[in-house]
Each structure stands twice: as C-alpha cells, then as structure tokens.
Coordinates of C-alpha atoms and ligand atoms in Angstrom, one line a residue:
X1 CA 0.0 0.1 0.0
X2 CA 2.8 2.4 0.9
X3 CA 4.6 1.6 -2.4
X4 CA 1.3 2.3 -4.3
X5 CA 1.0 5.7 -2.4
X6 CA 4.5 6.5 -3.0
X7 CA 4.1 5.9 -6.7
X8 CA 1.1 8.2 -7.0
X9 CA 2.6 10.9 -4.9
X10 CA 5.8 10.8 -7.3
X11 CA 3.4 10.8 -10.2
X12 CA 1.5 13.7 -8.9
X13 CA 4.6 15.5 -8.2
X14 CA 6.1 15.3 -11.6
X15 CA 2.8 16.0 -13.3
X16 CA 2.6 19.3 -11.4
X17 CA 6.4 20.1 -12.1
X18 CA 6.0 19.5 -16.0
X19 CA 2.7 21.3 -16.0
X20 CA 4.4 24.3 -14.4
X21 CA 7.1 24.3 -17.0
X22 CA 4.7 24.1 -19.8
X23 CA 2.6 26.9 -18.4
X24 CA 5.8 29.0 -18.1
X25 CA 6.6 28.3 -21.7
X26 CA 2.9 29.1 -22.7
X27 CA 2.0 25.7 -24.0
X28 CA -1.0 23.9 -22.7
X29 CA 0.4 20.3 -21.9
X30 CA -2.9 18.5 -22.6
X31 CA -3.7 20.0 -26.0
X32 CA -0.5 21.3 -27.1
X33 CA -2.1 24.6 -28.2
X34 CA -0.9 27.9 -26.9
X35 CA -2.4 29.0 -23.7
X36 CA -3.7 32.5 -23.1
X37 CA -0.3 33.7 -22.0
X38 CA 1.3 32.4 -25.1
X39 CA -1.3 34.1 -27.3
X40 CA -0.9 37.4 -25.6
X41 CA 2.8 37.2 -25.8
X42 CA 2.7 36.4 -29.6
X43 CA 0.0 39.2 -29.9
X44 CA 2.5 41.8 -28.2
X45 CA 5.2 40.5 -30.6
X46 CA 3.0 40.8 -33.6
X47 CA 1.7 44.3 -32.5
X48 CA 5.2 45.6 -31.9
X49 CA 6.2 44.2 -35.3
X50 CA 3.3 45.9 -37.1
X51 CA 3.8 49.2 -35.0
X52 CA 7.5 49.0 -36.2
X53 CA 6.5 48.7 -39.7
X54 CA 3.8 51.3 -39.6
X55 CA 6.2 53.9 -38.2
X56 CA 8.9 53.6 -40.9
X57 CA 9.3 55.9 -43.8
X58 CA 11.9 54.9 -46.4
X59 CA 12.3 57.4 -49.1
X60 CA 14.7 59.2 -51.6
X61 CA 15.1 62.7 -52.5
X62 CA 15.7 63.3 -56.3
X63 CA 16.5 66.4 -58.3
X64 CA 18.4 67.9 -61.0
X65 CA 21.9 68.9 -59.6
X66 CA 21.9 72.2 -57.7
X67 CA 18.1 72.3 -57.1
X68 CA 18.8 71.9 -53.3
X69 CA 18.5 68.2 -52.6
X70 CA 21.5 68.2 -50.2
X71 CA 20.3 71.3 -48.5
X72 CA 16.9 69.8 -48.0
X73 CA 18.3 66.6 -46.6
X74 CA 20.3 68.6 -44.2
X75 CA 17.4 70.6 -43.0
X76 CA 15.4 67.4 -42.5
X77 CA 18.2 65.9 -40.5
X78 CA 18.3 69.2 -38.4
X79 CA 14.5 68.9 -37.6
X80 CA 15.0 65.3 -36.7
X81 CA 17.8 66.3 -34.4
X82 CA 20.1 64.0 -36.1
X83 CA 22.7 66.8 -36.7
X84 CA 23.4 69.8 -34.8
X85 CA 25.3 71.7 -37.2
X86 CA 24.2 73.3 -40.6
X87 CA 26.6 72.5 -43.3
X88 CA 27.4 69.1 -42.2
X89 CA 25.8 67.2 -45.1
X90 CA 27.2 69.6 -47.5
X91 CA 30.7 69.4 -46.2
X92 CA 30.3 65.7 -46.5
X93 CA 31.1 65.3 -42.8
X94 CA 28.2 63.0 -42.2
X95 CA 29.0 60.9 -45.1
X96 CA 32.6 60.6 -44.2
X97 CA 32.0 59.8 -40.5
X98 CA 29.1 57.5 -41.3
X99 CA 31.2 55.2 -43.1
X100 CA 34.9 56.7 -43.3
X101 CA 35.2 54.6 -46.4
X102 CA 34.6 56.7 -49.4
X103 CA 36.7 55.9 -52.5
X104 CA 39.8 58.0 -52.9
X105 CA 38.5 59.0 -56.2
X106 CA 35.3 60.2 -54.9
X107 CA 37.1 62.4 -52.4
X108 CA 39.2 63.8 -55.1
X109 CA 36.4 64.8 -57.4
X110 CA 34.0 65.8 -54.6
X111 CA 31.3 63.9 -56.2
X112 CA 29.1 61.7 -54.2
X113 CA 29.6 58.4 -56.2
X114 CA 28.0 56.3 -53.4
X115 CA 24.4 56.2 -52.2
X116 CA 24.3 56.5 -48.5
X117 CA 21.6 56.0 -46.0
X118 CA 20.7 58.6 -43.6
X119 CA 18.2 57.7 -40.8
X120 CA 16.6 59.7 -37.9
X121 CA 13.6 59.6 -35.6
X122 CA 11.0 62.4 -36.1
X123 CA 7.8 62.5 -34.0
X124 CA 8.2 58.7 -33.4
X125 CA 8.6 58.0 -37.0
X126 CA 11.8 56.2 -38.1
X127 CA 12.9 58.1 -41.3
X128 CA 15.3 56.5 -43.6
X129 CA 16.6 58.7 -46.5
X130 CA 18.3 57.1 -49.3
X131 CA 20.8 59.5 -50.7
X132 CA 21.0 59.4 -54.4
X133 CA 24.0 60.7 -56.5
X134 CA 23.0 63.8 -58.3
X135 CA 25.7 63.5 -61.0
X136 CA 24.2 62.2 -64.2
X137 CA 27.0 59.9 -64.9
X138 CA 25.8 57.8 -61.8
X139 CA 22.3 57.9 -62.9
X140 CA 22.0 54.1 -62.9
X141 CA 23.0 54.0 -59.2
X142 CA 20.0 56.4 -58.5
X143 CA 17.8 54.2 -60.6
X144 CA 18.7 51.3 -58.4
X145 CA 18.3 53.1 -55.2
X146 CA 14.8 54.1 -56.5
X147 CA 13.9 50.2 -56.2
X148 CA 14.4 50.4 -52.5
X149 CA 12.3 53.5 -51.6
X150 CA 8.6 53.5 -50.7
X151 CA 8.3 57.0 -51.9
X152 CA 10.2 60.0 -53.1
X153 CA 10.4 63.9 -52.7
X154 CA 11.2 65.7 -55.9
X155 CA 13.0 68.9 -55.5
X156 CA 12.6 71.6 -58.2
X157 CA 14.4 75.0 -58.5
X158 CA 11.7 77.8 -58.7
X159 CA 13.8 79.7 -61.2
X160 CA 14.8 76.9 -63.4
X161 CA 11.8 74.7 -63.3
X162 CA 11.8 71.1 -64.4
X163 CA 15.2 70.1 -65.7
X164 CA 16.6 67.2 -67.6
X165 CA 17.8 65.0 -64.8
X166 CA 14.5 65.5 -62.9
X167 CA 12.6 64.3 -66.0
X168 CA 14.5 61.0 -66.3
X169 CA 14.3 60.3 -62.7
X170 CA 10.6 61.0 -62.3
X171 CA 9.8 58.9 -65.3
X172 CA 11.3 55.9 -63.4
X173 CA 9.3 56.7 -60.5
X174 CA 6.1 57.1 -62.5
X175 CA 6.6 53.8 -64.3
X176 CA 6.8 52.1 -60.9
X177 CA 4.0 54.0 -59.4
X178 CA 6.1 55.4 -56.5
X179 CA 4.2 58.1 -54.4
X180 CA 5.9 61.5 -55.0
X181 CA 5.7 64.8 -53.2
X182 CA 7.0 67.8 -55.2
X183 CA 9.0 70.5 -53.3
X184 CA 9.4 73.7 -55.2
X185 CA 12.7 75.3 -53.7
X186 CA 14.5 78.6 -53.5
X187 CA 11.2 80.8 -53.0
X188 CA 13.5 83.5 -51.5
X189 CA 14.7 84.2 -55.1
X190 CA 12.7 85.4 -58.1
X191 CA 11.5 82.5 -60.1
X192 CA 8.7 81.5 -62.2
X193 CA 5.1 82.1 -61.5
X194 CA 3.7 79.5 -59.2
X195 CA 0.8 78.5 -61.7
X196 CA 3.3 78.3 -64.6
X197 CA 5.4 76.0 -62.6
X198 CA 2.6 73.8 -61.6
X199 CA 1.7 73.5 -65.3
X200 CA 5.1 72.8 -66.2
X201 CA 5.5 70.0 -63.6
X202 CA 2.3 68.6 -65.0
X203 CA 3.2 68.7 -68.7
X204 CA 6.9 68.0 -68.6
X205 CA 6.8 65.4 -65.7
X206 CA 3.4 63.8 -66.5
X207 CA 2.1 64.3 -63.1
X208 CA -1.3 65.3 -61.6
X209 CA -0.5 67.8 -59.1
X210 CA -2.4 69.4 -56.3
X211 CA -0.7 72.2 -54.1
X212 CA -0.7 71.6 -50.4
X213 CA 0.8 75.0 -49.8
X214 CA 1.0 78.2 -51.7
X215 CA 3.6 81.0 -51.7
X216 CA 2.7 84.6 -50.6
X217 CA 4.8 86.6 -52.9
X218 CA 8.2 85.6 -54.1
X219 CA 11.9 86.7 -54.0
X220 CA 12.2 90.2 -52.5
X221 CA 8.5 90.3 -51.8
X222 CA 8.3 86.7 -50.4
X223 CA 6.1 86.9 -47.2
X224 CA 5.4 83.4 -46.4
X225 CA 3.3 80.4 -47.2
X226 CA -0.2 79.4 -46.9
X227 CA -0.4 75.8 -45.7
X228 CA -3.4 74.4 -47.4
X229 CA -2.9 71.0 -45.8
X230 CA -3.0 72.5 -42.3
X231 CA -4.8 75.7 -42.9
X232 CA -2.4 78.1 -41.4
X233 CA 0.0 80.9 -42.5
X234 CA 3.6 80.8 -42.1
X235 CA 5.5 84.1 -42.2
X236 CA 9.0 84.8 -42.8
X237 CA 10.1 86.8 -39.9
X238 CA 12.0 90.2 -40.5
X239 CA 14.0 91.2 -43.5
X240 CA 16.6 88.7 -43.1
X241 CA 14.3 85.9 -44.2
X242 CA 16.6 83.6 -42.3
X243 CA 14.6 82.6 -39.3
X244 CA 12.0 80.1 -38.7
X245 CA 8.7 81.6 -39.3
X246 CA 5.8 82.6 -37.1
X247 CA 2.8 80.2 -37.7
X248 CA -0.7 81.6 -37.5
X249 CA -3.6 79.3 -37.7
X250 CA -5.9 80.8 -40.4
X251 CA -8.8 78.8 -41.8
X252 CA -11.0 81.6 -42.9
X253 CA -9.4 83.5 -45.7
X254 CA -12.2 86.1 -45.7
X255 CA -11.2 87.2 -42.3
X256 CA -9.9 90.8 -42.8
X257 CA -7.2 90.0 -40.2
X258 CA -5.3 88.7 -43.3
X259 CA -4.8 92.3 -44.4
X260 CA -3.0 93.1 -41.2
X261 CA -0.8 90.0 -41.4
X262 CA 0.4 90.1 -45.0
X263 CA -0.7 93.5 -46.2
X264 CA -3.4 94.6 -48.5
X265 CA -2.2 93.6 -51.9
X266 CA -0.7 90.3 -50.8
X267 CA -3.9 89.5 -49.0
X268 CA -6.1 89.9 -52.1
X269 CA -3.6 88.1 -54.3
X270 CA -3.5 85.1 -51.9
X271 CA -7.3 85.0 -51.8
X272 CA -7.4 85.0 -55.8
X273 CA -4.7 82.4 -56.1
X274 CA -6.4 80.1 -53.5
X275 CA -9.7 80.3 -55.3
X276 CA -7.9 79.5 -58.5
X277 CA -6.2 76.5 -56.8
X278 CA -9.6 75.4 -55.5
X279 CA -11.1 75.7 -59.0
X280 CA -8.4 74.3 -60.9
X281 CA -6.8 71.4 -58.9
X282 CA -8.6 68.5 -57.3
X283 CA -8.6 68.1 -53.5
X284 CA -5.8 66.1 -51.9
X285 CA -6.5 62.4 -52.2
X286 CA -4.3 60.3 -50.0
X287 CA -5.3 57.1 -51.8
X288 CA -4.4 58.6 -55.1
X289 CA -1.1 59.9 -53.8
X290 CA -0.2 56.3 -52.6
X291 CA -1.1 54.9 -55.9
X292 CA 1.2 57.3 -57.7
X293 CA -1.9 59.0 -59.3
X294 CA -1.7 62.4 -57.5
X295 CA 1.3 64.3 -56.4
X296 CA 1.1 67.0 -53.7
X297 CA 3.1 70.1 -54.1
X298 CA 4.9 72.1 -51.4
X299 CA 6.7 75.5 -51.9
X300 CA 9.6 76.8 -49.6
X301 CA 13.1 77.5 -49.4
X302 CA 15.4 74.8 -47.9
X303 CA 18.3 77.0 -47.3
X304 CA 16.2 79.4 -45.1
X305 CA 14.5 76.5 -43.4
X306 CA 11.3 77.5 -44.8
X307 CA 8.5 75.3 -45.6
X308 CA 10.5 72.4 -44.6
X309 CA 8.7 71.5 -41.3
X310 CA 5.4 71.7 -43.1
X311 CA 6.7 69.4 -45.7
X312 CA 8.1 66.8 -43.1
X313 CA 5.0 67.0 -41.0
X314 CA 2.7 66.3 -44.0
X315 CA 5.2 63.6 -45.2
X316 CA 5.0 61.5 -42.1
X317 CA 1.3 61.7 -42.2
X318 CA 0.7 60.9 -45.7
X319 CA 3.7 58.9 -47.0
X320 CA 3.5 55.2 -47.1
X321 CA 5.0 52.9 -44.7
X322 CA 7.0 50.0 -46.3
X323 CA 5.1 48.5 -49.1
X324 CA 4.5 45.0 -50.6
X325 CA 7.0 44.0 -53.2
X326 CA 6.8 41.9 -56.1
X327 CA 9.0 39.0 -56.4
X328 CA 9.3 36.8 -59.5
X329 CA 7.3 34.0 -57.6
X330 CA 4.7 36.3 -55.7
X331 CA 4.0 39.5 -53.9
X332 CA 5.6 39.8 -50.5
X333 CA 3.9 41.9 -47.9
X334 CA 6.1 43.8 -45.2
X335 CA 3.9 42.3 -42.5
X336 CA 4.8 38.7 -43.2
X337 CA 6.7 37.0 -40.5
X338 CA 9.5 35.5 -42.6
X339 CA 12.5 37.7 -43.5
X340 CA 13.3 38.6 -47.0
X341 CA 15.2 41.5 -48.4
X342 CA 17.3 42.4 -51.5
X343 CA 20.7 44.0 -52.3
X344 CA 20.2 47.3 -54.0
X345 CA 23.8 48.9 -53.7
X346 CA 27.2 47.5 -53.1
X347 CA 29.6 49.8 -51.6
X348 CA 33.2 48.9 -52.3
X349 CA 36.7 49.3 -51.1
X350 CA 36.0 49.9 -47.5
X351 CA 39.5 48.8 -46.9
X352 CA 41.5 48.1 -50.0
X353 CA 43.8 45.7 -48.1
X354 CA 40.9 43.5 -47.4
X355 CA 38.8 44.2 -50.4
X356 CA 36.0 44.6 -48.1
X357 CA 32.5 45.6 -49.4
X358 CA 29.3 46.6 -47.8
X359 CA 26.2 45.3 -49.4
X360 CA 23.1 47.4 -48.7
X361 CA 19.9 45.3 -48.1
X362 CA 16.4 46.7 -48.1
X363 CA 14.3 44.6 -45.7
X364 CA 11.1 43.8 -47.4
X365 CA 9.4 41.4 -44.7
X366 CA 10.0 39.9 -41.3
X367 CA 12.7 40.9 -39.1
X368 CA 16.5 40.6 -39.9
X369 CA 18.4 39.3 -37.0
X370 CA 22.1 39.3 -36.2
X371 CA 23.9 35.9 -36.4
X372 CA 21.0 34.1 -38.0
X373 CA 21.5 32.0 -41.1
X374 CA 19.6 33.3 -44.1
X375 CA 19.4 31.8 -47.6
X376 CA 21.3 33.5 -50.2
X377 CA 18.9 32.4 -53.0
X378 CA 21.2 32.8 -56.0
X379 CA 24.0 30.7 -54.4
X380 CA 21.4 28.4 -52.5
X381 CA 23.5 28.6 -49.5
X382 CA 22.9 29.8 -45.8
X383 CA 24.9 32.8 -44.7
X384 CA 25.2 34.3 -41.2
X385 CA 26.1 38.0 -40.4
X386 CA 27.9 38.8 -37.2
X387 CA 28.0 42.6 -37.6
X388 CA 25.2 43.9 -39.7
X389 CA 25.3 47.7 -39.8
X390 CA 22.4 50.1 -39.3
X391 CA 22.8 53.6 -40.4
X392 CA 22.2 56.9 -38.5
X393 CA 22.9 60.4 -39.6
X394 CA 26.4 60.6 -38.0
X395 CA 27.3 57.1 -37.5
X396 CA 26.7 53.5 -38.5
X397 CA 26.4 50.9 -35.8
X398 CA 26.0 47.2 -35.3
X399 CA 22.3 46.3 -35.0
X400 CA 20.6 43.2 -33.5
X401 CA 17.2 43.4 -35.2
X402 CA 16.0 45.4 -38.1
X403 CA 12.5 45.8 -39.6
X404 CA 10.8 46.1 -43.0
X405 CA 11.9 49.5 -44.6
X406 CA 15.2 49.3 -42.9
X407 CA 18.5 49.3 -44.7
X408 CA 21.3 47.1 -43.3
X409 CA 24.8 47.1 -44.5
X410 CA 26.3 43.5 -44.7
X411 CA 30.1 43.0 -44.9
X412 CA 30.7 41.0 -48.0
X413 CA 33.7 39.4 -49.5
X414 CA 32.2 38.9 -52.9
X415 CA 29.1 36.9 -52.2
X416 CA 26.6 39.6 -53.3
X417 CA 25.7 41.3 -56.5
X418 CA 23.0 43.8 -57.1
X419 CA 19.6 42.2 -57.1
X420 CA 20.5 39.3 -54.9
X421 CA 17.8 38.2 -52.5
X422 CA 18.2 36.9 -48.9
X423 CA 15.3 35.0 -47.3
X424 CA 14.5 32.9 -44.2
X425 CA 14.4 29.9 -46.6
X426 CA 11.9 30.5 -49.4
X427 CA 13.3 30.8 -52.9
X428 CA 12.2 34.3 -53.8
X429 CA 13.7 36.6 -56.5
X430 CA 12.9 40.3 -56.3
X431 CA 12.2 41.8 -59.5
X432 CA 12.7 45.4 -60.6
X433 CA 16.5 46.0 -60.8
X434 CA 16.8 46.3 -64.4
X435 CA 19.9 47.4 -66.3
X436 CA 19.1 50.3 -68.7
X437 CA 21.0 50.7 -72.1
X438 CA 24.4 52.4 -71.4
X439 CA 25.2 55.6 -73.4
X440 CA 29.0 55.0 -73.9
X441 CA 30.7 51.9 -75.1
X442 CA 34.3 51.0 -75.1
X443 CA 36.4 48.0 -75.6
X444 CA 38.5 47.1 -72.5
X445 CA 42.0 45.9 -73.1
X446 CA 44.5 44.3 -70.7
X447 CA 47.5 46.6 -70.3
X448 CA 49.6 44.3 -68.3
X449 CA 49.6 40.7 -69.6
X450 CA 51.0 39.4 -66.3
X451 CA 47.8 40.4 -64.6
X452 CA 45.1 38.9 -66.8
X453 CA 43.6 37.2 -63.8
X454 CA 43.5 40.2 -61.6
X455 CA 41.9 42.2 -64.5
X456 CA 39.1 39.6 -65.1
X457 CA 38.4 39.4 -61.3
X458 CA 38.4 43.0 -61.0
X459 CA 36.0 43.6 -64.0
X460 CA 33.9 40.7 -62.5
X461 CA 33.5 42.3 -59.3
X462 CA 33.0 45.9 -60.4
X463 CA 30.3 44.7 -62.6
X464 CA 28.5 42.9 -59.8
X465 CA 28.5 46.2 -57.9
X466 CA 26.7 47.7 -60.7
X467 CA 29.5 50.3 -61.7
X468 CA 29.0 49.7 -65.3
X469 CA 27.8 46.8 -67.8
X470 CA 29.9 44.2 -69.4
X471 CA 29.2 42.8 -72.7
X472 CA 31.1 40.0 -74.4
X473 CA 31.0 40.2 -78.3
X474 CA 29.6 37.0 -79.9
X475 CA 32.1 37.2 -82.8
X476 CA 35.3 37.2 -81.1
X477 CA 34.8 37.2 -77.3
X478 CA 36.2 40.7 -76.8
X479 CA 34.9 42.7 -73.8
X480 CA 32.9 45.9 -74.1
X481 CA 32.3 48.2 -71.1
X482 CA 29.0 50.1 -71.3
X483 CA 28.5 53.1 -69.1
X484 CA 26.0 56.0 -68.4
X485 CA 28.6 58.6 -68.3
X486 CA 32.3 59.0 -69.4
X487 CA 33.3 59.4 -65.7
X488 CA 32.9 55.8 -65.1
X489 CA 35.7 54.7 -67.2
X490 CA 38.1 56.6 -65.1
X491 CA 36.6 55.2 -62.0
X492 CA 37.0 51.8 -63.3
X493 CA 40.6 52.2 -64.4
X494 CA 41.5 53.8 -61.1
X495 CA 39.9 51.1 -59.1
X496 CA 41.2 48.2 -61.3
X497 CA 44.7 49.5 -60.6
X498 CA 44.3 50.5 -56.9
X499 CA 42.2 47.6 -55.8
X500 CA 43.2 44.7 -58.0
X501 CA 46.7 45.8 -59.2
X502 CA 45.4 45.5 -62.8
X503 CA 46.0 47.9 -65.7
X504 CA 43.6 48.5 -68.6
X505 CA 43.3 50.6 -71.5
X506 CA 40.1 51.5 -73.6
X507 CA 39.3 51.6 -77.3
X508 CA 36.4 53.4 -78.9
X509 CA 33.4 51.1 -79.9
X510 CA 31.2 53.0 -82.2
X511 CA 27.8 51.9 -80.7
X512 CA 24.9 54.2 -79.4
X513 CA 22.4 51.8 -77.6
X514 CA 22.2 48.3 -76.4
X515 CA 18.9 46.4 -76.6
X516 CA 18.0 43.2 -75.0
X517 CA 16.9 40.7 -77.7
X518 CA 14.1 38.2 -77.4
X519 CA 12.9 35.7 -80.0
X520 CA 9.4 34.5 -80.5
X521 CA 11.1 31.1 -81.6
X522 CA 14.9 30.6 -81.4
X523 CA 14.6 28.2 -84.3
X524 CA 12.6 30.7 -86.4
X525 CA 14.3 31.5 -89.7
X526 CA 14.1 35.0 -89.3
X527 CA 15.8 34.9 -86.0
X528 CA 18.5 32.8 -87.4
X529 CA 19.0 35.2 -90.2
X530 CA 19.1 38.1 -87.8
X531 CA 21.8 36.5 -85.8
X532 CA 23.9 35.7 -88.9
X533 CA 23.5 39.2 -90.6
X534 CA 24.0 41.1 -87.2
X535 CA 26.7 38.8 -85.9
X536 CA 29.1 41.9 -85.5
X537 CA 26.8 43.6 -83.3
X538 CA 25.7 40.9 -81.0
X539 CA 26.9 40.3 -77.5
X540 CA 26.0 38.5 -74.2
X541 CA 25.5 40.5 -71.2
X542 CA 26.8 39.3 -67.7
X543 CA 23.7 37.1 -67.3
X544 CA 24.2 35.6 -70.8
X545 CA 21.2 37.4 -72.3
X546 CA 21.6 38.2 -75.9
X547 CA 22.1 42.0 -76.6
X548 CA 22.0 43.9 -79.9
X549 CA 24.4 46.8 -80.0
X550 CA 23.1 49.4 -82.5
X551 CA 25.4 52.0 -83.9
X552 CA 22.6 54.6 -84.5
X553 CA 19.0 55.1 -83.8
X554 CA 18.5 54.9 -87.6
X555 CA 20.0 51.4 -87.8
X556 CA 17.9 50.3 -84.9
X557 CA 14.8 51.2 -86.6
X558 CA 15.8 49.6 -89.8
X559 CA 16.8 46.4 -88.0
X560 CA 13.4 46.4 -86.1
X561 CA 11.6 46.8 -89.4
X562 CA 13.5 44.1 -91.2
X563 CA 12.9 41.6 -88.5
X564 CA 9.5 42.2 -86.9
X565 CA 9.4 39.0 -85.1
X566 CA 12.5 39.8 -83.0
X567 CA 11.6 41.8 -79.9
X568 CA 14.0 44.7 -78.9
X569 CA 13.8 45.6 -75.2
X570 CA 15.4 48.7 -73.6
X571 CA 15.9 47.4 -70.2
X572 CA 17.2 43.9 -69.1
X573 CA 14.1 43.1 -67.3
X574 CA 11.3 42.2 -69.7
X575 CA 9.9 38.8 -68.8
Ligands
LIG601 P1 22.0 69.6 -54.9 O1 22.3 68.7 -53.8 O2 20.6 69.5 -55.5 O3 23.0 69.6 -55.9 O4 21.8 71.1 -54.4 P2 22.5 71.7 -53.1 O5 21.6 71.5 -51.9 O6 23.9 71.5 -53.0 O7 22.3 73.4 -53.5 C1 22.8 73.9 -54.6 C2 22.8 75.4 -54.3 O8 21.6 76.0 -54.0 C3 23.8 75.8 -53.1 O9 24.4 77.0 -53.2 C4 22.7 75.9 -52.1 O10 23.3 76.7 -50.8 C5 21.6 76.8 -52.8 N1 20.3 76.5 -52.2 C6 19.6 75.5 -51.7 N2 18.4 75.8 -51.3 C7 18.3 77.0 -51.4 C8 17.2 78.1 -51.1 O11 16.2 77.7 -50.6 N3 17.4 79.4 -51.5 C9 18.6 79.7 -52.0 N4 18.7 81.0 -52.4 N5 19.6 79.0 -52.4 C10 19.5 77.6 -52.1 P3 25.9 77.0 -53.7 O12 26.2 78.4 -53.8 O13 26.3 76.0 -54.8 O14 26.7 76.4 -52.4 P4 27.0 77.1 -51.0 O15 28.0 77.9 -51.2 O16 25.7 77.8 -50.6 O17 27.2 75.9 -50.2

C-alpha cells in the first residue's frame, strides 16, 4: 500500500512540475495549443512588429543637380535632431563619419559616387533617407536606389523649373507608381510664377499635381506660405528671411485680419490664388497619392529652413510605410513573418587591403536578426552575419534586429551582387532592378599581360557592384564596357589599378544603344538570319542574355523593321 501511495505521490509531483514548466512556456500540456499567456505574448510581438513597420518611412530625394537636394536633406536631419550643425551634409562630414570609407576618387572629385543612408527619428517615425548621387554619370546608381524606396520627394528649383535629370528620374518613379511629393525650392529668389510652374510640372513630368501649400509673394516680396494642408499661414520673420517663421492658424481666408498679417495687396492676391487653386486642382486624395496617381506640391526655401517643417509634418502623415514588393514568384507583404530582403547597392573598397565591401539590403518582410542564418537564394546557401550595420545620420552601428523598410549594411567578401535576395528559406527573387541601355561603349584591353587574372576578377566584381555593364561580343569574345557617363571609365581604371593591381586601356566602340533581344522562337528562320547578318553587333551581357548593339537610332529602326518577329527591349528585365 505504501509503495502504491509513493508511486501516486511521485506521479502527482512530476505532473505538477511539468505542468508548471509547460505553463511557463505558454503551452498547454494537454492540448499542445498555446495558452492565453502564449497568445498574448505572440500578440504583443505581432503588435510591436506591425507598429515598427507602420512607423517607418523609407524614401529618396531626387532632383537635378543644384536644385537643393543636399540642403533639404540637411534641414530634414536638423529637424530630426540627427545633426546639430548646418553644413554638415554639405561638407560631407556626415558621409565621411558615417562610413569613413569613401573611395579616394570620390574624395578627389568631390562627387558623391555612393548612395548612402541617413536615418533619424522624427515624432516617433523612423525616417530612412536613401541619398542618391546627383551627378548624371551615376544615374544608374540612382535608378537602383529607387527600387528600395517607398516614396520620393522631388526637388525643383523655382527659377529653373523642370530640368533634364528630374525628368528622367521622375519617369522611372512614374513607371513604378512610386508616391511622389514635389517640393518647389528657393522661393526666397525670384522665379517662375507658381501656376506656370505647376503647369510645367504637369506637362513635362506627366504628373497630376495638387498644391498643399501656396507662396505669398516671391523673391524680394516673399512674405510666407499658406499651408493648405493644415490651414495656417507661415510668415517669414523680419527682413533677413533667415529665421523660422511665425505660424498663424488661419482657416477663414475672408477674415480681414489677413490684411493686417500680410498687407492689403498680398492678402487679395492670396485669396485670388487660392480660389484658382480650388477651382483648378482636385482636392488632395491620400489614396491617389499612394497609388502614384496624384502628387501634392509644397513650396519653400530649404536654405532658409522655410516650408521644410510643413513638408516633413505632412510627409510623415501621408507617405507610405514599407510597401509590398513583387518577387518573381509572388508578392511579398511587409507584415509577413519570414524575413526577406534584396541587395540594391554595393559599396566597395571599405578597406583596400581586405577588399571589403558593404552590401546594402532593403528589408522587405519579417525581421532581420544578427547571427541568424539566411538563404542566399542565387547561391542556394545559408549565410550568417555577425556585424550587420544600421545607419544613423552621424554614425553606423551594429544592429541586432531590423524591420521592414530598414536598410542594413552587410560586410561582404564577394558573395553578393546587385539584385541578390536573402530570405528565411523561401526561394524568392525580387524583380525590379533592371539594367538600362548604357550610353557609352568602349573595348577594354589588358595593359599588363602578367595581370590578366586580376583584371578579369576586378572587372567581374566591379560589374557585380553595378559600376558599369559588361558585354562580350559573340564574334570574337572581346569585352566591352558600357556606361551611363564617361566618368565611370576613369573610376573603373582607377579602381582596377588600386584595388586589383590590374591595368587597362580603352578603345572606342562606335555603338549608341544596347537592346536586349528576345525571339518568338529561337529556331525561327528570321531569327537565325538576324543572328547571322548582325553577328558583328551581337553580344552577351553578364547574365548571358543576348544583346544587340546598335550604332545609331536609324540602324536600330531599320533592324526592327527588317526583323519584325524579333523583340528589342530597352531594359534587361522584360519577362
Ligand atoms: P543639390 O544637392 O541638389 O546639388 O543642391 P544643393 O543642396 O547643393 O544646393 C545647390 C545650391 O543652391 C547651393 O548653393 C545651396 O546653398 C543653394 N540653395 C539650396 N536651397 C536654397 C534656397 O532655398 N534658396 C537659395 N537662395 N539657395 C538655395 P551653392 O552656392 O552652390 O553652395 P553654397 O556655397 O551655398 O554651399
């Protein structure tokens, strides 16, 4: 009897013990379903995860050089308390201290070759600004960065209006339905009439604008801005026009007080202008903006810190949190639990001795955690990262967890190339990082026969970084480098020599455009004839896709007419 009692007591004791452990872990022992605690814990995690996604704003600022992109970036950082000193961005101080790694050539030329990330917190929103090189020779770099933004701000100079580089960049954003806000800058100077500018933006950029602020005067007579979004007036203070304005809530424009605030003439003009705005432009529609169908416009002066806070306050309210992204296989939502992200930028030569590179990954879904193995989809192998970098305005630091919308920098010794995808295990390939046709083409020759291996390795890695495009001629296997601007040839030559110990020379290759070729049927006679006749102008790109190199627009048209069944694409991504 004693033995039986002992057995039951022991059984009871262990049952209680294991039940307690299961309870602690939030699992109900009997049913193996989560208990209330577990559900609550998971809910808190999910809530936090969703809150983290909702508070992120990842965007880029695009403009023609000199419109004020750097100045605006700096003012946004000042508002976010991320920098204390005006001029820090301009002097490149942030960039240098953020990464202390910029290529020698970049320092020498004072051109921002690299795209950097500047992050800060403003009113509890985590803002990630992806800086884009303004120089047109690095436009492809900017195009690639635009694959990682959730929205953009377009800066336009009030005097110059819409310029060439802006047109190209906005076209890319329009094609991808990226939400855009337009900021018309330098209102402290004389410039074009506000309505003329709005017309120009609509016509040249193909946008559907609606002003959310409107200037009161301009240049010498610039008095301030009426904030249509918040219904208040922001005044420039004093003659210096340098200080943060006085803000006066003002929702009834018929109030005669307006005369006292801005003067008789300006008051009447403002009333007339706003009546016209009301009559001509549709009201702001957040949904349409998010779909890329309507673009709100703000006026201001970045240099004088004017209109910037209004822009930022509105931006954090209306701009999208991280959006879903299309992979070849399916659309991936930011809120999905499993991590996925893609490489949109590789920043090389952190330390020439170690040939270290930093791959910039945009997190699309799930959380990215330090020291966790992730699948490198192209290589089909797992990689772990012990020191992923997050970026803040003045520094970069090792981060344990990052959320959708964030950018992490991963140290890389040659595993990554632009467009690579990392996931928790699913085989996803993110689309949308196409190559565009280069505008310059040159043969690349080895100038030091002893260093052929180094040269090939160097070319290979630089192309993976997206510095330029490599084409190999079908006829004789000669290598051709295609670039957007002539400056890249110098960059490549310099880097091959300093990072790989290889020397190269260039030779002109008289070609204007590269088109990616697709045949309806590879065995079709017309396609076979096209390949035979145009053999001299056919090459393979780095992915092995067939490319037709046209020596003029005319010859391209003739070829298209002669071989109607052959498809000519102007970007590498057409499937
Ligand atoms: P970017 O990055 O788009 O190339 O333009 P950036 O900000 O460098 O600005 C280009 C020039 O325009 C700079 O003058 C800058 O000070 C000026 N600027 C920017 N915003 C405003 C503005 O609201 N009003 C006026 N009047 N000027 C503005 P800079 O002479 O080239 O340089 P700096 O000597 O001022 O540094």
